[in-house]
mmCIF file with all atom_site columns, C-alpha atoms in Angstrom:
data_model
loop_
_atom_site.group_PDB
_atom_site.id
_atom_site.type_symbol
_atom_site.label_atom_id
_atom_site.label_alt_id
_atom_site.label_comp_id
_atom_site.label_asym_id
_atom_site.label_entity_id
_atom_site.label_seq_id
_atom_site.pdbx_PDB_ins_code
_atom_site.Cartn_x
_atom_site.Cartn_y
_atom_site.Cartn_z
_atom_site.occupancy
_atom_site.B_iso_or_equiv
_atom_site.pdbx_formal_charge
_atom_site.auth_seq_id
_atom_site.auth_comp_id
_atom_site.auth_asym_id
_atom_site.auth_atom_id
_atom_site.pdbx_PDB_model_num
ATOM 1   C CA . MET A 1 1   ? -2.325 6.426   -9.223  1.00 36.00 ? 1   MET A CA 1
ATOM 2   C CA . SER A 1 2   ? 0.678  8.401   -10.423 1.00 39.00 ? 2   SER A CA 1
ATOM 3   C CA . GLN A 1 3   ? 1.003  9.117   -14.113 1.00 44.00 ? 3   GLN A CA 1
ATOM 4   C CA . VAL A 1 4   ? 3.967  7.757   -16.026 1.00 50.00 ? 4   VAL A CA 1
ATOM 5   C CA . THR A 1 5   ? 5.738  10.136  -18.396 1.00 53.00 ? 5   THR A CA 1
ATOM 6   C CA . ARG A 1 6   ? 6.769  8.440   -21.629 1.00 63.00 ? 6   ARG A CA 1
ATOM 7   C CA . ARG A 1 7   ? 8.810  9.717   -24.505 1.00 63.00 ? 7   ARG A CA 1
ATOM 8   C CA . ALA A 1 8   ? 7.452  9.694   -28.042 1.00 68.00 ? 8   ALA A CA 1
ATOM 9   C CA . GLY A 1 9   ? 8.019  6.376   -29.746 1.00 71.00 ? 9   GLY A CA 1
ATOM 10  C CA . PRO A 1 10  ? 8.926  5.515   -33.320 1.00 75.00 ? 10  PRO A CA 1
ATOM 11  C CA . ASP A 1 11  ? 6.185  5.719   -35.923 1.00 77.00 ? 11  ASP A CA 1
ATOM 12  C CA . ALA A 1 12  ? 3.517  3.526   -34.322 1.00 71.00 ? 12  ALA A CA 1
ATOM 13  C CA . ALA A 1 13  ? 2.485  2.027   -37.656 1.00 71.00 ? 13  ALA A CA 1
ATOM 14  C CA . SER A 1 14  ? 5.992  1.101   -38.799 1.00 74.00 ? 14  SER A CA 1
ATOM 15  C CA . LEU A 1 15  ? 6.804  -2.592  -39.007 1.00 71.00 ? 15  LEU A CA 1
ATOM 16  C CA . PRO A 1 16  ? 8.499  -4.721  -37.919 1.00 80.00 ? 16  PRO A CA 1
ATOM 17  C CA . ARG A 1 17  ? 8.523  -3.411  -34.358 1.00 83.00 ? 17  ARG A CA 1
ATOM 18  C CA . LEU A 1 18  ? 10.590 -5.945  -32.451 1.00 88.00 ? 18  LEU A CA 1
ATOM 19  C CA . LEU A 1 19  ? 13.147 -6.620  -35.176 1.00 87.00 ? 19  LEU A CA 1
ATOM 20  C CA . ASN A 1 20  ? 13.719 -3.014  -36.173 1.00 78.00 ? 20  ASN A CA 1
ATOM 21  C CA . ARG A 1 21  ? 16.784 -2.670  -38.401 1.00 72.00 ? 21  ARG A CA 1
ATOM 22  C CA . ASP A 1 22  ? 17.827 0.591   -36.754 1.00 73.00 ? 22  ASP A CA 1
ATOM 23  C CA . ALA A 1 23  ? 18.355 -1.140  -33.403 1.00 75.00 ? 23  ALA A CA 1
ATOM 24  C CA . GLY A 1 24  ? 21.555 -3.187  -33.504 1.00 72.00 ? 24  GLY A CA 1
ATOM 25  C CA . PRO A 1 25  ? 22.255 -6.181  -31.249 1.00 75.00 ? 25  PRO A CA 1
ATOM 26  C CA . GLY A 1 26  ? 24.697 -4.251  -29.028 1.00 89.00 ? 26  GLY A CA 1
ATOM 27  C CA . LEU A 1 27  ? 23.602 -2.479  -25.855 1.00 94.00 ? 27  LEU A CA 1
ATOM 28  C CA . ASP A 1 28  ? 24.664 1.021   -26.940 1.00 93.00 ? 28  ASP A CA 1
ATOM 29  C CA . SER A 1 29  ? 22.828 0.885   -30.281 1.00 91.00 ? 29  SER A CA 1
ATOM 30  C CA . HIS A 1 30  ? 19.830 -0.714  -28.560 1.00 93.00 ? 30  HIS A CA 1
ATOM 31  C CA . PHE A 1 31  ? 19.434 2.129   -26.086 1.00 93.00 ? 31  PHE A CA 1
ATOM 32  C CA . GLU A 1 32  ? 20.234 4.723   -28.740 1.00 90.00 ? 32  GLU A CA 1
ATOM 33  C CA . HIS A 1 33  ? 17.269 3.516   -30.783 1.00 88.00 ? 33  HIS A CA 1
ATOM 34  C CA . TRP A 1 34  ? 14.743 2.590   -28.083 1.00 91.00 ? 34  TRP A CA 1
ATOM 35  C CA . GLY A 1 35  ? 15.865 4.836   -25.217 1.00 90.00 ? 35  GLY A CA 1
ATOM 36  C CA . GLN A 1 36  ? 16.478 3.918   -21.587 1.00 91.00 ? 36  GLN A CA 1
ATOM 37  C CA . MET A 1 37  ? 13.941 1.846   -19.673 1.00 90.00 ? 37  MET A CA 1
ATOM 38  C CA . PRO A 1 38  ? 11.527 3.682   -17.342 1.00 91.00 ? 38  PRO A CA 1
ATOM 39  C CA . GLY A 1 39  ? 10.652 2.376   -13.888 1.00 87.00 ? 39  GLY A CA 1
ATOM 40  C CA . GLY A 1 40  ? 8.045  -0.307  -13.293 1.00 90.00 ? 40  GLY A CA 1
ATOM 41  C CA . GLY A 1 41  ? 5.286  -0.658  -10.715 1.00 91.00 ? 41  GLY A CA 1
ATOM 42  C CA . PRO A 1 42  ? 1.485  -0.641  -10.380 1.00 92.00 ? 42  PRO A CA 1
ATOM 43  C CA . ALA A 1 43  ? 1.100  2.103   -12.990 1.00 94.00 ? 43  ALA A CA 1
ATOM 44  C CA . LEU A 1 44  ? 2.796  -0.141  -15.550 1.00 96.00 ? 44  LEU A CA 1
ATOM 45  C CA . ILE A 1 45  ? 0.381  -3.005  -14.845 1.00 97.00 ? 45  ILE A CA 1
ATOM 46  C CA . ALA A 1 46  ? -2.530 -0.634  -15.494 1.00 96.00 ? 46  ALA A CA 1
ATOM 47  C CA . GLU A 1 47  ? -0.913 0.522   -18.752 1.00 96.00 ? 47  GLU A CA 1
ATOM 48  C CA . VAL A 1 48  ? -0.321 -3.073  -19.889 1.00 97.00 ? 48  VAL A CA 1
ATOM 49  C CA . GLU A 1 49  ? -3.965 -3.842  -19.153 1.00 97.00 ? 49  GLU A CA 1
ATOM 50  C CA . ARG A 1 50  ? -5.053 -0.837  -21.208 1.00 96.00 ? 50  ARG A CA 1
ATOM 51  C CA . ALA A 1 51  ? -2.742 -1.925  -24.022 1.00 95.00 ? 51  ALA A CA 1
ATOM 52  C CA . GLY A 1 52  ? -4.423 -5.320  -24.166 1.00 95.00 ? 52  GLY A CA 1
ATOM 53  C CA . LEU A 1 53  ? -1.100 -7.163  -24.321 1.00 95.00 ? 53  LEU A CA 1
ATOM 54  C CA . ARG A 1 54  ? -1.580 -10.935 -24.262 1.00 93.00 ? 54  ARG A CA 1
ATOM 55  C CA . GLY A 1 55  ? 0.814  -13.841 -24.091 1.00 79.00 ? 55  GLY A CA 1
ATOM 56  C CA . ARG A 1 56  ? 2.573  -14.616 -27.383 1.00 81.00 ? 56  ARG A CA 1
ATOM 57  C CA . GLY A 1 57  ? 3.449  -18.195 -26.525 1.00 75.00 ? 57  GLY A CA 1
ATOM 58  C CA . GLY A 1 58  ? 0.147  -19.622 -27.744 1.00 71.00 ? 58  GLY A CA 1
ATOM 59  C CA . ALA A 1 59  ? -2.338 -19.285 -24.884 1.00 75.00 ? 59  ALA A CA 1
ATOM 60  C CA . ALA A 1 60  ? -2.928 -15.513 -25.295 1.00 77.00 ? 60  ALA A CA 1
ATOM 61  C CA . PHE A 1 61  ? -3.463 -15.072 -21.549 1.00 85.00 ? 61  PHE A CA 1
ATOM 62  C CA . PRO A 1 62  ? -3.762 -11.385 -20.501 1.00 92.00 ? 62  PRO A CA 1
ATOM 63  C CA . THR A 1 63  ? -0.310 -10.228 -19.404 1.00 96.00 ? 63  THR A CA 1
ATOM 64  C CA . ALA A 1 64  ? -1.619 -7.719  -16.864 1.00 95.00 ? 64  ALA A CA 1
ATOM 65  C CA . VAL A 1 65  ? -3.530 -10.463 -15.029 1.00 95.00 ? 65  VAL A CA 1
ATOM 66  C CA . LYS A 1 66  ? -0.336 -12.478 -14.566 1.00 95.00 ? 66  LYS A CA 1
ATOM 67  C CA . LEU A 1 67  ? 1.632  -9.430  -13.452 1.00 96.00 ? 67  LEU A CA 1
ATOM 68  C CA . ARG A 1 68  ? -1.001 -8.442  -10.904 1.00 95.00 ? 68  ARG A CA 1
ATOM 69  C CA . ALA A 1 69  ? -1.297 -11.978 -9.503  1.00 94.00 ? 69  ALA A CA 1
ATOM 70  C CA . VAL A 1 70  ? 2.445  -12.410 -8.977  1.00 96.00 ? 70  VAL A CA 1
ATOM 71  C CA . ALA A 1 71  ? 2.863  -8.894  -7.578  1.00 93.00 ? 71  ALA A CA 1
ATOM 72  C CA . GLN A 1 72  ? 0.618  -9.864  -4.662  1.00 85.00 ? 72  GLN A CA 1
ATOM 73  C CA . GLY A 1 73  ? 3.144  -12.463 -3.454  1.00 80.00 ? 73  GLY A CA 1
ATOM 74  C CA . ARG A 1 74  ? 6.580  -12.229 -1.881  1.00 86.00 ? 74  ARG A CA 1
ATOM 75  C CA . GLN A 1 75  ? 10.087 -12.921 -3.212  1.00 91.00 ? 75  GLN A CA 1
ATOM 76  C CA . ALA A 1 76  ? 8.776  -13.502 -6.713  1.00 96.00 ? 76  ALA A CA 1
ATOM 77  C CA . VAL A 1 77  ? 10.740 -14.993 -9.603  1.00 97.00 ? 77  VAL A CA 1
ATOM 78  C CA . VAL A 1 78  ? 10.459 -14.019 -13.281 1.00 98.00 ? 78  VAL A CA 1
ATOM 79  C CA . VAL A 1 79  ? 10.964 -16.761 -15.883 1.00 98.00 ? 79  VAL A CA 1
ATOM 80  C CA . ALA A 1 80  ? 11.261 -15.859 -19.565 1.00 98.00 ? 80  ALA A CA 1
ATOM 81  C CA . ASN A 1 81  ? 10.171 -18.794 -21.702 1.00 97.00 ? 81  ASN A CA 1
ATOM 82  C CA . GLY A 1 82  ? 12.243 -18.957 -24.878 1.00 96.00 ? 82  GLY A CA 1
ATOM 83  C CA . MET A 1 83  ? 11.820 -22.682 -25.524 1.00 94.00 ? 83  MET A CA 1
ATOM 84  C CA . GLU A 1 84  ? 9.545  -22.497 -28.584 1.00 86.00 ? 84  GLU A CA 1
ATOM 85  C CA . ARG A 1 85  ? 9.334  -26.188 -29.463 1.00 67.00 ? 85  ARG A CA 1
ATOM 86  C CA . GLU A 1 86  ? 6.573  -25.883 -32.068 1.00 68.00 ? 86  GLU A CA 1
ATOM 87  C CA . PRO A 1 87  ? 8.047  -27.576 -35.161 1.00 67.00 ? 87  PRO A CA 1
ATOM 88  C CA . VAL A 1 88  ? 7.082  -24.829 -37.638 1.00 68.00 ? 88  VAL A CA 1
ATOM 89  C CA . SER A 1 89  ? 7.810  -21.797 -35.431 1.00 77.00 ? 89  SER A CA 1
ATOM 90  C CA . GLY A 1 90  ? 11.124 -19.978 -35.173 1.00 87.00 ? 90  GLY A CA 1
ATOM 91  C CA . LYS A 1 91  ? 10.042 -16.488 -34.124 1.00 91.00 ? 91  LYS A CA 1
ATOM 92  C CA . ASP A 1 92  ? 11.428 -16.595 -30.578 1.00 94.00 ? 92  ASP A CA 1
ATOM 93  C CA . LYS A 1 93  ? 14.822 -17.920 -31.639 1.00 94.00 ? 93  LYS A CA 1
ATOM 94  C CA . VAL A 1 94  ? 15.106 -15.127 -34.206 1.00 94.00 ? 94  VAL A CA 1
ATOM 95  C CA . LEU A 1 95  ? 14.057 -12.537 -31.622 1.00 95.00 ? 95  LEU A CA 1
ATOM 96  C CA . LEU A 1 96  ? 16.603 -13.792 -29.071 1.00 96.00 ? 96  LEU A CA 1
ATOM 97  C CA . ALA A 1 97  ? 19.380 -13.864 -31.664 1.00 95.00 ? 97  ALA A CA 1
ATOM 98  C CA . ARG A 1 98  ? 18.661 -10.451 -33.200 1.00 94.00 ? 98  ARG A CA 1
ATOM 99  C CA . ALA A 1 99  ? 17.111 -8.378  -30.389 1.00 94.00 ? 99  ALA A CA 1
ATOM 100 C CA . PRO A 1 100 ? 18.143 -9.982  -27.088 1.00 96.00 ? 100 PRO A CA 1
ATOM 101 C CA . HIS A 1 101 ? 18.222 -6.673  -25.212 1.00 96.00 ? 101 HIS A CA 1
ATOM 102 C CA . LEU A 1 102 ? 14.545 -6.025  -25.872 1.00 96.00 ? 102 LEU A CA 1
ATOM 103 C CA . VAL A 1 103 ? 13.658 -9.332  -24.183 1.00 97.00 ? 103 VAL A CA 1
ATOM 104 C CA . LEU A 1 104 ? 16.033 -8.579  -21.309 1.00 98.00 ? 104 LEU A CA 1
ATOM 105 C CA . ASP A 1 105 ? 14.468 -5.119  -20.926 1.00 97.00 ? 105 ASP A CA 1
ATOM 106 C CA . GLY A 1 106 ? 11.073 -6.786  -20.549 1.00 97.00 ? 106 GLY A CA 1
ATOM 107 C CA . MET A 1 107 ? 12.430 -9.231  -17.985 1.00 98.00 ? 107 MET A CA 1
ATOM 108 C CA . SER A 1 108 ? 14.027 -6.442  -15.992 1.00 97.00 ? 108 SER A CA 1
ATOM 109 C CA . ILE A 1 109 ? 10.949 -4.229  -15.802 1.00 97.00 ? 109 ILE A CA 1
ATOM 110 C CA . ALA A 1 110 ? 8.656  -7.207  -15.149 1.00 97.00 ? 110 ALA A CA 1
ATOM 111 C CA . ALA A 1 111 ? 10.893 -8.234  -12.244 1.00 97.00 ? 111 ALA A CA 1
ATOM 112 C CA . GLU A 1 112 ? 10.820 -4.722  -10.813 1.00 96.00 ? 112 GLU A CA 1
ATOM 113 C CA . THR A 1 113 ? 7.044  -4.505  -11.228 1.00 96.00 ? 113 THR A CA 1
ATOM 114 C CA . VAL A 1 114 ? 6.242  -7.762  -9.393  1.00 96.00 ? 114 VAL A CA 1
ATOM 115 C CA . GLY A 1 115 ? 8.919  -7.274  -6.728  1.00 95.00 ? 115 GLY A CA 1
ATOM 116 C CA . ALA A 1 116 ? 11.104 -10.155 -7.926  1.00 96.00 ? 116 ALA A CA 1
ATOM 117 C CA . SER A 1 117 ? 14.646 -10.682 -6.740  1.00 92.00 ? 117 SER A CA 1
ATOM 118 C CA . GLU A 1 118 ? 15.545 -13.151 -9.486  1.00 95.00 ? 118 GLU A CA 1
ATOM 119 C CA . ALA A 1 119 ? 14.998 -13.451 -13.235 1.00 98.00 ? 119 ALA A CA 1
ATOM 120 C CA . VAL A 1 120 ? 15.760 -16.506 -15.379 1.00 98.00 ? 120 VAL A CA 1
ATOM 121 C CA . LEU A 1 121 ? 15.816 -16.720 -19.183 1.00 98.00 ? 121 LEU A CA 1
ATOM 122 C CA . CYS A 1 122 ? 15.271 -20.292 -20.417 1.00 98.00 ? 122 CYS A CA 1
ATOM 123 C CA . VAL A 1 123 ? 16.436 -21.093 -23.950 1.00 97.00 ? 123 VAL A CA 1
ATOM 124 C CA . ASP A 1 124 ? 16.425 -24.393 -25.834 1.00 95.00 ? 124 ASP A CA 1
ATOM 125 C CA . ARG A 1 125 ? 19.943 -25.784 -25.469 1.00 95.00 ? 125 ARG A CA 1
ATOM 126 C CA . GLY A 1 126 ? 19.875 -26.677 -29.161 1.00 93.00 ? 126 GLY A CA 1
ATOM 127 C CA . ALA A 1 127 ? 19.327 -23.032 -30.185 1.00 94.00 ? 127 ALA A CA 1
ATOM 128 C CA . THR A 1 128 ? 23.035 -22.190 -30.246 1.00 95.00 ? 128 THR A CA 1
ATOM 129 C CA . ASP A 1 129 ? 22.751 -18.826 -32.011 1.00 95.00 ? 129 ASP A CA 1
ATOM 130 C CA . ALA A 1 130 ? 20.109 -17.595 -29.571 1.00 96.00 ? 130 ALA A CA 1
ATOM 131 C CA . LEU A 1 131 ? 22.079 -18.846 -26.551 1.00 97.00 ? 131 LEU A CA 1
ATOM 132 C CA . ALA A 1 132 ? 25.261 -17.123 -27.735 1.00 97.00 ? 132 ALA A CA 1
ATOM 133 C CA . ALA A 1 133 ? 23.418 -13.845 -28.357 1.00 96.00 ? 133 ALA A CA 1
ATOM 134 C CA . VAL A 1 134 ? 21.714 -13.736 -24.972 1.00 97.00 ? 134 VAL A CA 1
ATOM 135 C CA . ALA A 1 135 ? 24.929 -14.717 -23.179 1.00 96.00 ? 135 ALA A CA 1
ATOM 136 C CA . ARG A 1 136 ? 26.728 -11.762 -24.789 1.00 96.00 ? 136 ARG A CA 1
ATOM 137 C CA . ALA A 1 137 ? 23.821 -9.448  -24.018 1.00 97.00 ? 137 ALA A CA 1
ATOM 138 C CA . VAL A 1 138 ? 23.621 -10.463 -20.341 1.00 97.00 ? 138 VAL A CA 1
ATOM 139 C CA . THR A 1 139 ? 27.385 -9.908  -19.975 1.00 97.00 ? 139 THR A CA 1
ATOM 140 C CA . GLU A 1 140 ? 27.092 -6.456  -21.607 1.00 96.00 ? 140 GLU A CA 1
ATOM 141 C CA . ARG A 1 141 ? 24.263 -5.456  -19.296 1.00 96.00 ? 141 ARG A CA 1
ATOM 142 C CA . ARG A 1 142 ? 26.024 -6.727  -16.191 1.00 96.00 ? 142 ARG A CA 1
ATOM 143 C CA . ARG A 1 143 ? 29.117 -4.685  -17.006 1.00 95.00 ? 143 ARG A CA 1
ATOM 144 C CA . ALA A 1 144 ? 27.002 -1.589  -17.697 1.00 95.00 ? 144 ALA A CA 1
ATOM 145 C CA . GLY A 1 145 ? 24.815 -2.033  -14.600 1.00 93.00 ? 145 GLY A CA 1
ATOM 146 C CA . ALA A 1 146 ? 21.758 -1.912  -16.849 1.00 93.00 ? 146 ALA A CA 1
ATOM 147 C CA . ASP A 1 147 ? 19.493 -4.159  -14.757 1.00 93.00 ? 147 ASP A CA 1
ATOM 148 C CA . ARG A 1 148 ? 18.178 -3.621  -11.247 1.00 89.00 ? 148 ARG A CA 1
ATOM 149 C CA . ILE A 1 149 ? 17.494 -7.358  -10.905 1.00 91.00 ? 149 ILE A CA 1
ATOM 150 C CA . PRO A 1 150 ? 20.152 -9.982  -11.777 1.00 91.00 ? 150 PRO A CA 1
ATOM 151 C CA . ILE A 1 151 ? 19.339 -12.080 -14.852 1.00 96.00 ? 151 ILE A CA 1
ATOM 152 C CA . ARG A 1 152 ? 20.724 -15.536 -15.563 1.00 96.00 ? 152 ARG A CA 1
ATOM 153 C CA . VAL A 1 153 ? 20.407 -17.777 -18.607 1.00 98.00 ? 153 VAL A CA 1
ATOM 154 C CA . GLU A 1 154 ? 19.547 -21.483 -18.445 1.00 98.00 ? 154 GLU A CA 1
ATOM 155 C CA . ALA A 1 155 ? 19.894 -23.899 -21.388 1.00 97.00 ? 155 ALA A CA 1
ATOM 156 C CA . ALA A 1 156 ? 16.860 -26.162 -21.017 1.00 96.00 ? 156 ALA A CA 1
ATOM 157 C CA . PRO A 1 157 ? 16.297 -29.636 -22.538 1.00 94.00 ? 157 PRO A CA 1
ATOM 158 C CA . SER A 1 158 ? 15.256 -29.773 -26.185 1.00 92.00 ? 158 SER A CA 1
ATOM 159 C CA . ALA A 1 159 ? 11.953 -31.520 -25.548 1.00 88.00 ? 159 ALA A CA 1
ATOM 160 C CA . TYR A 1 160 ? 8.574  -30.547 -27.007 1.00 86.00 ? 160 TYR A CA 1
ATOM 161 C CA . VAL A 1 161 ? 6.875  -30.308 -23.591 1.00 91.00 ? 161 VAL A CA 1
ATOM 162 C CA . THR A 1 162 ? 9.604  -28.273 -21.887 1.00 92.00 ? 162 THR A CA 1
ATOM 163 C CA . GLY A 1 163 ? 8.010  -25.029 -23.044 1.00 90.00 ? 163 GLY A CA 1
ATOM 164 C CA . GLU A 1 164 ? 4.819  -25.708 -21.051 1.00 91.00 ? 164 GLU A CA 1
ATOM 165 C CA . GLU A 1 165 ? 5.079  -23.427 -18.028 1.00 92.00 ? 165 GLU A CA 1
ATOM 166 C CA . SER A 1 166 ? 4.615  -26.058 -15.301 1.00 93.00 ? 166 SER A CA 1
ATOM 167 C CA . ALA A 1 167 ? 7.157  -28.328 -17.047 1.00 94.00 ? 167 ALA A CA 1
ATOM 168 C CA . LEU A 1 168 ? 9.681  -25.490 -17.200 1.00 95.00 ? 168 LEU A CA 1
ATOM 169 C CA . VAL A 1 169 ? 9.193  -24.655 -13.518 1.00 96.00 ? 169 VAL A CA 1
ATOM 170 C CA . HIS A 1 170 ? 9.452  -28.356 -12.630 1.00 95.00 ? 170 HIS A CA 1
ATOM 171 C CA . TRP A 1 171 ? 12.782 -28.543 -14.470 1.00 96.00 ? 171 TRP A CA 1
ATOM 172 C CA . LEU A 1 172 ? 14.095 -25.394 -12.780 1.00 97.00 ? 172 LEU A CA 1
ATOM 173 C CA . ASN A 1 173 ? 13.227 -27.029 -9.458  1.00 96.00 ? 173 ASN A CA 1
ATOM 174 C CA . GLY A 1 174 ? 15.424 -30.014 -10.299 1.00 96.00 ? 174 GLY A CA 1
ATOM 175 C CA . GLY A 1 175 ? 12.812 -32.381 -11.731 1.00 95.00 ? 175 GLY A CA 1
ATOM 176 C CA . PRO A 1 176 ? 12.213 -33.676 -15.258 1.00 94.00 ? 176 PRO A CA 1
ATOM 177 C CA . SER A 1 177 ? 10.884 -31.205 -17.824 1.00 93.00 ? 177 SER A CA 1
ATOM 178 C CA . LYS A 1 178 ? 7.358  -32.611 -17.777 1.00 92.00 ? 178 LYS A CA 1
ATOM 179 C CA . PRO A 1 179 ? 4.054  -30.822 -17.078 1.00 91.00 ? 179 PRO A CA 1
ATOM 180 C CA . THR A 1 180 ? 2.691  -31.342 -13.582 1.00 87.00 ? 180 THR A CA 1
ATOM 181 C CA . PHE A 1 181 ? -0.972 -30.501 -14.319 1.00 80.00 ? 181 PHE A CA 1
ATOM 182 C CA . VAL A 1 182 ? -1.758 -30.109 -10.634 1.00 72.00 ? 182 VAL A CA 1
ATOM 183 C CA . PRO A 1 183 ? -2.345 -27.002 -8.486  1.00 76.00 ? 183 PRO A CA 1
ATOM 184 C CA . PRO A 1 184 ? -0.879 -24.709 -7.449  1.00 83.00 ? 184 PRO A CA 1
ATOM 185 C CA . ARG A 1 185 ? -0.094 -22.831 -10.654 1.00 87.00 ? 185 ARG A CA 1
ATOM 186 C CA . PRO A 1 186 ? 3.339  -21.159 -10.998 1.00 91.00 ? 186 PRO A CA 1
ATOM 187 C CA . PHE A 1 187 ? 1.991  -17.676 -10.169 1.00 89.00 ? 187 PHE A CA 1
ATOM 188 C CA . GLU A 1 188 ? 1.030  -19.081 -6.755  1.00 90.00 ? 188 GLU A CA 1
ATOM 189 C CA . LYS A 1 189 ? 3.928  -21.450 -6.090  1.00 92.00 ? 189 LYS A CA 1
ATOM 190 C CA . GLY A 1 190 ? 6.593  -21.904 -8.720  1.00 95.00 ? 190 GLY A CA 1
ATOM 191 C CA . VAL A 1 191 ? 10.403 -21.823 -8.634  1.00 96.00 ? 191 VAL A CA 1
ATOM 192 C CA . ARG A 1 192 ? 11.527 -22.970 -5.167  1.00 95.00 ? 192 ARG A CA 1
ATOM 193 C CA . GLY A 1 193 ? 7.967  -22.487 -3.950  1.00 94.00 ? 193 GLY A CA 1
ATOM 194 C CA . ARG A 1 194 ? 7.953  -18.764 -4.740  1.00 95.00 ? 194 ARG A CA 1
ATOM 195 C CA . PRO A 1 195 ? 5.348  -16.874 -6.817  1.00 95.00 ? 195 PRO A CA 1
ATOM 196 C CA . THR A 1 196 ? 6.635  -17.120 -10.387 1.00 96.00 ? 196 THR A CA 1
ATOM 197 C CA . LEU A 1 197 ? 5.803  -15.067 -13.464 1.00 97.00 ? 197 LEU A CA 1
ATOM 198 C CA . VAL A 1 198 ? 6.299  -17.182 -16.590 1.00 96.00 ? 198 VAL A CA 1
ATOM 199 C CA . ASN A 1 199 ? 6.055  -15.239 -19.851 1.00 97.00 ? 199 ASN A CA 1
ATOM 200 C CA . ASN A 1 200 ? 7.015  -15.945 -23.434 1.00 96.00 ? 200 ASN A CA 1
ATOM 201 C CA . VAL A 1 201 ? 10.018 -13.928 -24.621 1.00 97.00 ? 201 VAL A CA 1
ATOM 202 C CA . GLU A 1 202 ? 8.019  -12.123 -27.325 1.00 96.00 ? 202 GLU A CA 1
ATOM 203 C CA . THR A 1 203 ? 5.496  -11.069 -24.698 1.00 97.00 ? 203 THR A CA 1
ATOM 204 C CA . LEU A 1 204 ? 8.302  -9.584  -22.594 1.00 98.00 ? 204 LEU A CA 1
ATOM 205 C CA . ALA A 1 205 ? 9.800  -7.756  -25.583 1.00 97.00 ? 205 ALA A CA 1
ATOM 206 C CA . ASN A 1 206 ? 6.413  -6.152  -26.202 1.00 96.00 ? 206 ASN A CA 1
ATOM 207 C CA . LEU A 1 207 ? 6.139  -5.328  -22.500 1.00 97.00 ? 207 LEU A CA 1
ATOM 208 C CA . ALA A 1 208 ? 9.366  -3.341  -22.830 1.00 97.00 ? 208 ALA A CA 1
ATOM 209 C CA . LEU A 1 209 ? 7.799  -1.292  -25.640 1.00 95.00 ? 209 LEU A CA 1
ATOM 210 C CA . VAL A 1 210 ? 4.545  -0.675  -23.759 1.00 96.00 ? 210 VAL A CA 1
ATOM 211 C CA . ALA A 1 211 ? 6.602  0.529   -20.792 1.00 96.00 ? 211 ALA A CA 1
ATOM 212 C CA . ARG A 1 212 ? 8.507  2.963   -22.999 1.00 95.00 ? 212 ARG A CA 1
ATOM 213 C CA . PHE A 1 213 ? 5.790  4.275   -25.309 1.00 94.00 ? 213 PHE A CA 1
ATOM 214 C CA . GLY A 1 214 ? 2.452  3.481   -23.679 1.00 94.00 ? 214 GLY A CA 1
ATOM 215 C CA . ALA A 1 215 ? -0.795 1.716   -24.505 1.00 95.00 ? 215 ALA A CA 1
ATOM 216 C CA . ASP A 1 216 ? -1.973 4.127   -27.217 1.00 94.00 ? 216 ASP A CA 1
ATOM 217 C CA . TRP A 1 217 ? 1.258  3.631   -29.160 1.00 92.00 ? 217 TRP A CA 1
ATOM 218 C CA . PHE A 1 218 ? 1.024  -0.145  -28.790 1.00 93.00 ? 218 PHE A CA 1
ATOM 219 C CA . ARG A 1 219 ? -2.616 -0.276  -29.904 1.00 92.00 ? 219 ARG A CA 1
ATOM 220 C CA . ALA A 1 220 ? -2.091 1.970   -32.934 1.00 89.00 ? 220 ALA A CA 1
ATOM 221 C CA . ILE A 1 221 ? -1.962 -1.004  -35.312 1.00 82.00 ? 221 ILE A CA 1
ATOM 222 C CA . GLY A 1 222 ? -4.721 -2.965  -33.566 1.00 70.00 ? 222 GLY A CA 1
#
């Protein structure tokens, strides 16, 4: 397996990582602080596995396992889950509003890694600040040619169950935003019957940092 060359990251122990004050919401300041995105592929999956990155949407499922499963299919789709309908949680909305490009970086490199031709960011239609921020960010990136895979934003229904991955896929396929609870799972057959990677937006933001700075950097604070 080829080695991936990574640049030195910011102080690994400095916090917060994702909401760093030195990285502004604009694309230029974002890349000035974090640097350009490297390429994805099998080596990235191995690095994510070594980093121990797990889903930040609640289930804590190993991210590398999902990436590897979807990468084995064809014409994959990447879905970023930004619904966050837990009543006492607002972390994803804050992340999307203040650091949208970090999430979009993660979507882009995840799509490249699993061989996807489409990437969809789903945001609660009631989260107006987050929706406005990601809309601006997607437009900036499109004009700059920053993404190898096209990304679109969907404003999903403000229902508690919409954030469950099968419910979100069901809605994207034209049905109600309700969990299906029947096989196959989205990584086997999801959006329009294609293998679908569904990840929480915080997970994808962290994926973008692992891709840039590596597993040792990511694991430096545990």
